[in-house]
PDB file of C-alpha atoms in Angstrom:
ATOM      1  CA  MET A 199     -23.842 -47.566  13.933  1.00 63.00           C
ATOM      2  CA  ARG A 200     -27.269 -46.148  14.690  1.00 77.00           C
ATOM      3  CA  ILE A 201     -27.735 -43.406  17.267  1.00 79.00           C
ATOM      4  CA  SER A 202     -30.803 -42.785  19.364  1.00 83.00           C
ATOM      5  CA  ALA A 203     -33.053 -39.767  19.009  1.00 83.00           C
ATOM      6  CA  ALA A 204     -31.670 -38.404  22.286  1.00 87.00           C
ATOM      7  CA  GLN A 205     -28.086 -38.723  21.046  1.00 87.00           C
ATOM      8  CA  ARG A 206     -29.007 -37.065  17.757  1.00 86.00           C
ATOM      9  CA  THR A 207     -30.690 -34.184  19.622  1.00 89.00           C
ATOM     10  CA  GLU A 208     -27.635 -33.851  21.861  1.00 90.00           C
ATOM     11  CA  ASN A 209     -25.337 -33.803  18.790  1.00 87.00           C
ATOM     12  CA  GLU A 210     -27.508 -31.159  17.112  1.00 88.00           C
ATOM     13  CA  ASN A 211     -27.382 -29.029  20.251  1.00 90.00           C
ATOM     14  CA  ARG A 212     -23.565 -29.320  20.340  1.00 91.00           C
ATOM     15  CA  ILE A 213     -23.408 -28.433  16.649  1.00 91.00           C
ATOM     16  CA  ARG A 214     -25.643 -25.380  17.109  1.00 91.00           C
ATOM     17  CA  ALA A 215     -23.579 -24.247  20.135  1.00 92.00           C
ATOM     18  CA  ALA A 216     -20.349 -24.654  18.132  1.00 91.00           C
ATOM     19  CA  MET A 217     -21.990 -22.860  15.185  1.00 90.00           C
ATOM     20  CA  ASP A 218     -22.903 -19.905  17.415  1.00 89.00           C
ATOM     21  CA  ARG A 219     -19.357 -19.728  18.830  1.00 89.00           C
ATOM     22  CA  LEU A 220     -17.774 -19.777  15.367  1.00 88.00           C
ATOM     23  CA  LEU A 221     -20.155 -17.152  14.014  1.00 86.00           C
ATOM     24  CA  ARG A 222     -19.382 -14.904  17.017  1.00 86.00           C
ATOM     25  CA  GLY A 223     -15.725 -15.064  16.042  1.00 82.00           C
ATOM     26  CA  GLU A 224     -14.565 -17.513  18.695  1.00 85.00           C
ATOM     27  CA  ILE A 225     -12.315 -19.429  16.316  1.00 85.00           C
ATOM     28  CA  PRO A 226     -10.052 -22.069  17.904  1.00 86.00           C
ATOM     29  CA  PRO A 227      -6.304 -21.881  17.209  1.00 85.00           C
ATOM     30  CA  GLY A 228      -5.559 -23.412  13.820  1.00 82.00           C
ATOM     31  CA  GLY A 229      -9.233 -23.369  12.833  1.00 84.00           C
ATOM     32  CA  LYS A 230     -11.359 -21.370  10.460  1.00 84.00           C
ATOM     33  CA  CYS A 231     -15.001 -20.470  10.254  1.00 84.00           C
ATOM     34  CA  ASP A 232     -15.875 -23.539   8.156  1.00 87.00           C
ATOM     35  CA  ILE A 233     -17.528 -26.948   8.285  1.00 89.00           C
ATOM     36  CA  LYS A 234     -14.322 -28.764   9.202  1.00 90.00           C
ATOM     37  CA  THR A 235     -13.825 -26.659  12.319  1.00 90.00           C
ATOM     38  CA  LEU A 236     -17.541 -26.846  13.112  1.00 88.00           C
ATOM     39  CA  ALA A 237     -17.394 -30.642  13.026  1.00 90.00           C
ATOM     40  CA  SER A 238     -14.290 -30.802  15.211  1.00 89.00           C
ATOM     41  CA  GLU A 239     -15.712 -28.290  17.723  1.00 89.00           C
ATOM     42  CA  ALA A 240     -18.969 -30.268  17.980  1.00 90.00           C
ATOM     43  CA  ALA A 241     -17.102 -33.610  18.105  1.00 88.00           C
ATOM     44  CA  VAL A 242     -19.083 -34.907  15.120  1.00 89.00           C
ATOM     45  CA  ASP A 243     -17.795 -36.653  12.001  1.00 88.00           C
ATOM     46  CA  ARG A 244     -17.453 -34.121   9.186  1.00 88.00           C
ATOM     47  CA  THR A 245     -19.056 -36.440   6.626  1.00 87.00           C
ATOM     48  CA  ALA A 246     -22.323 -36.236   8.578  1.00 86.00           C
ATOM     49  CA  PHE A 247     -22.776 -32.718   7.149  1.00 86.00           C
ATOM     50  CA  TYR A 248     -22.875 -33.721   3.468  1.00 85.00           C
ATOM     51  CA  GLY A 249     -25.353 -35.350   1.098  1.00 78.00           C
ATOM     52  CA  THR A 250     -28.294 -37.047   2.752  1.00 80.00           C
ATOM     53  CA  ARG A 251     -26.487 -37.486   6.051  1.00 82.00           C
ATOM     54  CA  PRO A 252     -28.244 -36.537   9.312  1.00 81.00           C
ATOM     55  CA  TYR A 253     -26.710 -33.048   9.804  1.00 88.00           C
ATOM     56  CA  ALA A 254     -26.753 -31.751   6.213  1.00 88.00           C
ATOM     57  CA  HIS A 255     -29.502 -29.292   7.144  1.00 88.00           C
ATOM     58  CA  LEU A 256     -27.208 -27.828   9.821  1.00 90.00           C
ATOM     59  CA  ARG A 257     -24.428 -27.328   7.251  1.00 89.00           C
ATOM     60  CA  VAL A 258     -26.891 -25.445   5.037  1.00 90.00           C
ATOM     61  CA  GLU A 259     -27.975 -23.342   8.014  1.00 91.00           C
ATOM     62  CA  PHE A 260     -24.357 -22.615   8.972  1.00 90.00           C
ATOM     63  CA  GLU A 261     -23.438 -21.580   5.413  1.00 89.00           C
ATOM     64  CA  ARG A 262     -26.580 -19.418   5.139  1.00 92.00           C
ATOM     65  CA  ARG A 263     -25.808 -17.624   8.411  1.00 90.00           C
ATOM     66  CA  LEU A 264     -22.165 -17.186   7.447  1.00 88.00           C
ATOM     67  CA  GLN A 265     -23.165 -15.716   4.085  1.00 89.00           C
ATOM     68  CA  ALA A 266     -25.644 -13.367   5.812  1.00 89.00           C
ATOM     69  CA  LEU A 267     -22.833 -12.124   8.063  1.00 85.00           C
ATOM     70  CA  HIS A 268     -20.584 -11.560   5.032  1.00 82.00           C
ATOM     71  CA  GLN A 269     -23.332  -9.582   3.269  1.00 86.00           C
ATOM     72  CA  ALA A 270     -23.796  -7.478   6.399  1.00 86.00           C
ATOM     73  CA  GLY A 271     -20.080  -6.665   6.316  1.00 80.00           C
ATOM     74  CA  GLU A 272     -19.172  -8.762   9.353  1.00 79.00           C
ATOM     75  CA  ILE A 273     -16.449 -11.348   9.054  1.00 76.00           C
ATOM     76  CA  PRO A 274     -16.283 -13.713  12.027  1.00 77.00           C
ATOM     77  CA  ASP A 275     -12.934 -15.244  11.040  1.00 77.00           C
ATOM     78  CA  PRO A 276     -10.170 -12.762  11.999  1.00 75.00           C
ATOM     79  CA  ARG A 277      -7.734 -14.246   9.476  1.00 80.00           C
ATOM     80  CA  GLU A 278     -10.236 -13.866   6.665  1.00 80.00           C
ATOM     81  CA  ALA A 279     -10.904 -10.283   7.755  1.00 79.00           C
ATOM     82  CA  GLN A 280      -7.167  -9.625   7.755  1.00 82.00           C
ATOM     83  CA  ILE A 281      -6.819 -11.115   4.270  1.00 85.00           C
ATOM     84  CA  ILE A 282      -9.627  -8.900   2.952  1.00 86.00           C
ATOM     85  CA  ARG A 283      -8.120  -5.833   4.650  1.00 87.00           C
ATOM     86  CA  LEU A 284      -4.648  -6.574   3.255  1.00 93.00           C
ATOM     87  CA  LYS A 285      -6.009  -7.134  -0.259  1.00 94.00           C
ATOM     88  CA  ALA A 286      -7.734  -3.748  -0.101  1.00 93.00           C
ATOM     89  CA  GLU A 287      -4.520  -2.155   1.161  1.00 94.00           C
ATOM     90  CA  ILE A 288      -2.517  -3.773  -1.643  1.00 96.00           C
ATOM     91  CA  THR A 289      -4.968  -2.427  -4.219  1.00 96.00           C
ATOM     92  CA  LYS A 290      -4.714   1.040  -2.683  1.00 96.00           C
ATOM     93  CA  LEU A 291      -0.903   0.900  -2.668  1.00 96.00           C
ATOM     94  CA  LYS A 292      -0.803  -0.303  -6.281  1.00 96.00           C
ATOM     95  CA  ASP A 293      -2.960   2.680  -7.262  1.00 96.00           C
ATOM     96  CA  ARG A 294      -0.642   5.041  -5.375  1.00 96.00           C
ATOM     97  CA  LEU A 295       2.396   3.453  -7.031  1.00 95.00           C
ATOM     98  CA  ALA A 296       0.859   3.830 -10.495  1.00 95.00           C
ATOM     99  CA  GLN A 297       0.056   7.492  -9.747  1.00 96.00           C
ATOM    100  CA  SER A 298       3.606   8.078  -8.490  1.00 96.00           C
ATOM    101  CA  GLU A 299       5.100   6.466 -11.579  1.00 96.00           C
ATOM    102  CA  GLN A 300       2.913   8.640 -13.807  1.00 96.00           C
ATOM    103  CA  THR A 301       3.995  11.770 -11.912  1.00 96.00           C
ATOM    104  CA  ILE A 302       7.656  10.751 -12.182  1.00 96.00           C
ATOM    105  CA  ASP A 303       7.281  10.217 -15.937  1.00 96.00           C
ATOM    106  CA  GLU A 304       5.639  13.629 -16.347  1.00 96.00           C
ATOM    107  CA  LEU A 305       8.343  15.362 -14.290  1.00 96.00           C
ATOM    108  CA  THR A 306      11.104  13.562 -16.199  1.00 96.00           C
ATOM    109  CA  ASP A 307       9.606  14.752 -19.495  1.00 96.00           C
ATOM    110  CA  PHE A 308       9.317  18.304 -18.112  1.00 96.00           C
ATOM    111  CA  ARG A 309      12.952  18.220 -16.971  1.00 96.00           C
ATOM    112  CA  THR A 310      14.113  17.006 -20.381  1.00 95.00           C
ATOM    113  CA  GLN A 311      12.175  19.779 -22.130  1.00 96.00           C
ATOM    114  CA  ALA A 312      13.478  22.421 -19.693  1.00 95.00           C
ATOM    115  CA  LEU A 313      17.091  21.311 -20.230  1.00 95.00           C
ATOM    116  CA  ALA A 314      16.614  21.370 -24.011  1.00 95.00           C
ATOM    117  CA  ARG A 315      15.170  24.899 -23.825  1.00 96.00           C
ATOM    118  CA  LEU A 316      18.019  26.080 -21.599  1.00 95.00           C
ATOM    119  CA  ALA A 317      20.578  24.598 -23.989  1.00 95.00           C
ATOM    120  CA  ALA A 318      18.888  26.304 -26.954  1.00 95.00           C
ATOM    121  CA  GLN A 319      18.790  29.638 -25.112  1.00 95.00           C
ATOM    122  CA  HIS A 320      22.459  29.308 -24.184  1.00 95.00           C
ATOM    123  CA  GLU A 321      23.369  28.605 -27.807  1.00 94.00           C
ATOM    124  CA  GLU A 322      21.383  31.660 -28.879  1.00 94.00           C
ATOM    125  CA  ILE A 323      23.140  33.856 -26.291  1.00 91.00           C
ATOM    126  CA  VAL A 324      26.564  32.591 -27.389  1.00 90.00           C
ATOM    127  CA  ARG A 325      25.655  33.212 -31.052  1.00 90.00           C
ATOM    128  CA  LEU A 326      24.423  36.747 -30.326  1.00 87.00           C
ATOM    129  CA  ARG A 327      27.571  37.572 -28.329  1.00 85.00           C
ATOM    130  CA  GLU A 328      29.782  36.392 -31.165  1.00 84.00           C
ATOM    131  CA  ALA A 329      27.722  38.372 -33.648  1.00 80.00           C
ATOM    132  CA  SER A 330      27.893  41.524 -31.523  1.00 77.00           C
ATOM    133  CA  ALA A 331      31.650  41.252 -31.004  1.00 74.00           C
ATOM    134  CA  GLY A 332      32.254  41.683 -34.732  1.00 69.00           C
ATOM    135  CA  THR A 333      30.196  44.868 -35.144  1.00 65.00           C
ATOM    136  CA  THR A 334      31.179  48.308 -33.917  1.00 61.00           C
ATOM    137  CA  GLN A 335      27.634  49.640 -33.598  1.00 65.00           C
ATOM    138  CA  VAL A 336      26.930  47.780 -30.405  1.00 59.00           C
ATOM    139  CA  ARG A 337      28.268  49.477 -27.314  1.00 67.00           C
ATOM    140  CA  ARG A 338      28.751  47.865 -23.970  1.00 69.00           C
ATOM    141  CA  LEU A 339      26.992  49.528 -21.066  1.00 71.00           C
ATOM    142  CA  PRO A 340      29.076  50.462 -18.048  1.00 76.00           C
ATOM    143  CA  ALA A 341      28.940  48.067 -15.136  1.00 72.00           C
ATOM    144  CA  SER A 342      26.331  48.945 -12.558  1.00 72.00           C
ATOM    145  CA  ARG A 343      27.366  50.468  -9.268  1.00 66.00           C
ATOM    146  CA  THR A 344      27.147  48.284  -6.261  1.00 68.00           C
ATOM    147  CA  THR A 345      26.873  51.032  -3.662  1.00 67.00           C
ATOM    148  CA  VAL A 346      23.431  52.254  -2.663  1.00 64.00           C
ATOM    149  CA  ILE A 347      22.961  55.835  -1.604  1.00 66.00           C
ATOM    150  CA  GLY A 348      19.900  56.547   0.489  1.00 64.00           C
ATOM    151  CA  SER A 349      16.772  54.499   0.682  1.00 68.00           C
ATOM    152  CA  CYS A 350      14.979  53.236  -2.378  1.00 61.00           C
ATOM    153  CA  SER A 351      11.537  54.088  -1.080  1.00 56.00           C
TER     154      SER A 351
END
């Protein structure tokens, strides 16, 4: 079915108005910032945006403007912005988790080494006590007094 030049101009105006709304972030419920939503918002058949159809140039313009917004760091679709934000947060949390796991591994190794050193020192103390018990040249010192007389300063 052919449309008149006036109808085509009216359709293009509706498409441009819908394009502006979508690029401002006024996304309808259940929609995205894409050609499908643009077509439904402008009440135009989606196939008219592809190939050599009458509104293909408007699809190219919409995609160019959308890409320009993305390059400027603006994301008109709130769900897409949320997805990007959550992906960045996941990456950050994965980095923190990897750092925490590395720290835990280092501390576990340190603990193992410290326990091994303490066990070796204990064995050495026990061995020296047994060795000193058999000789008469080693004398035990008297126990220290627990009472303090006067100030220490």
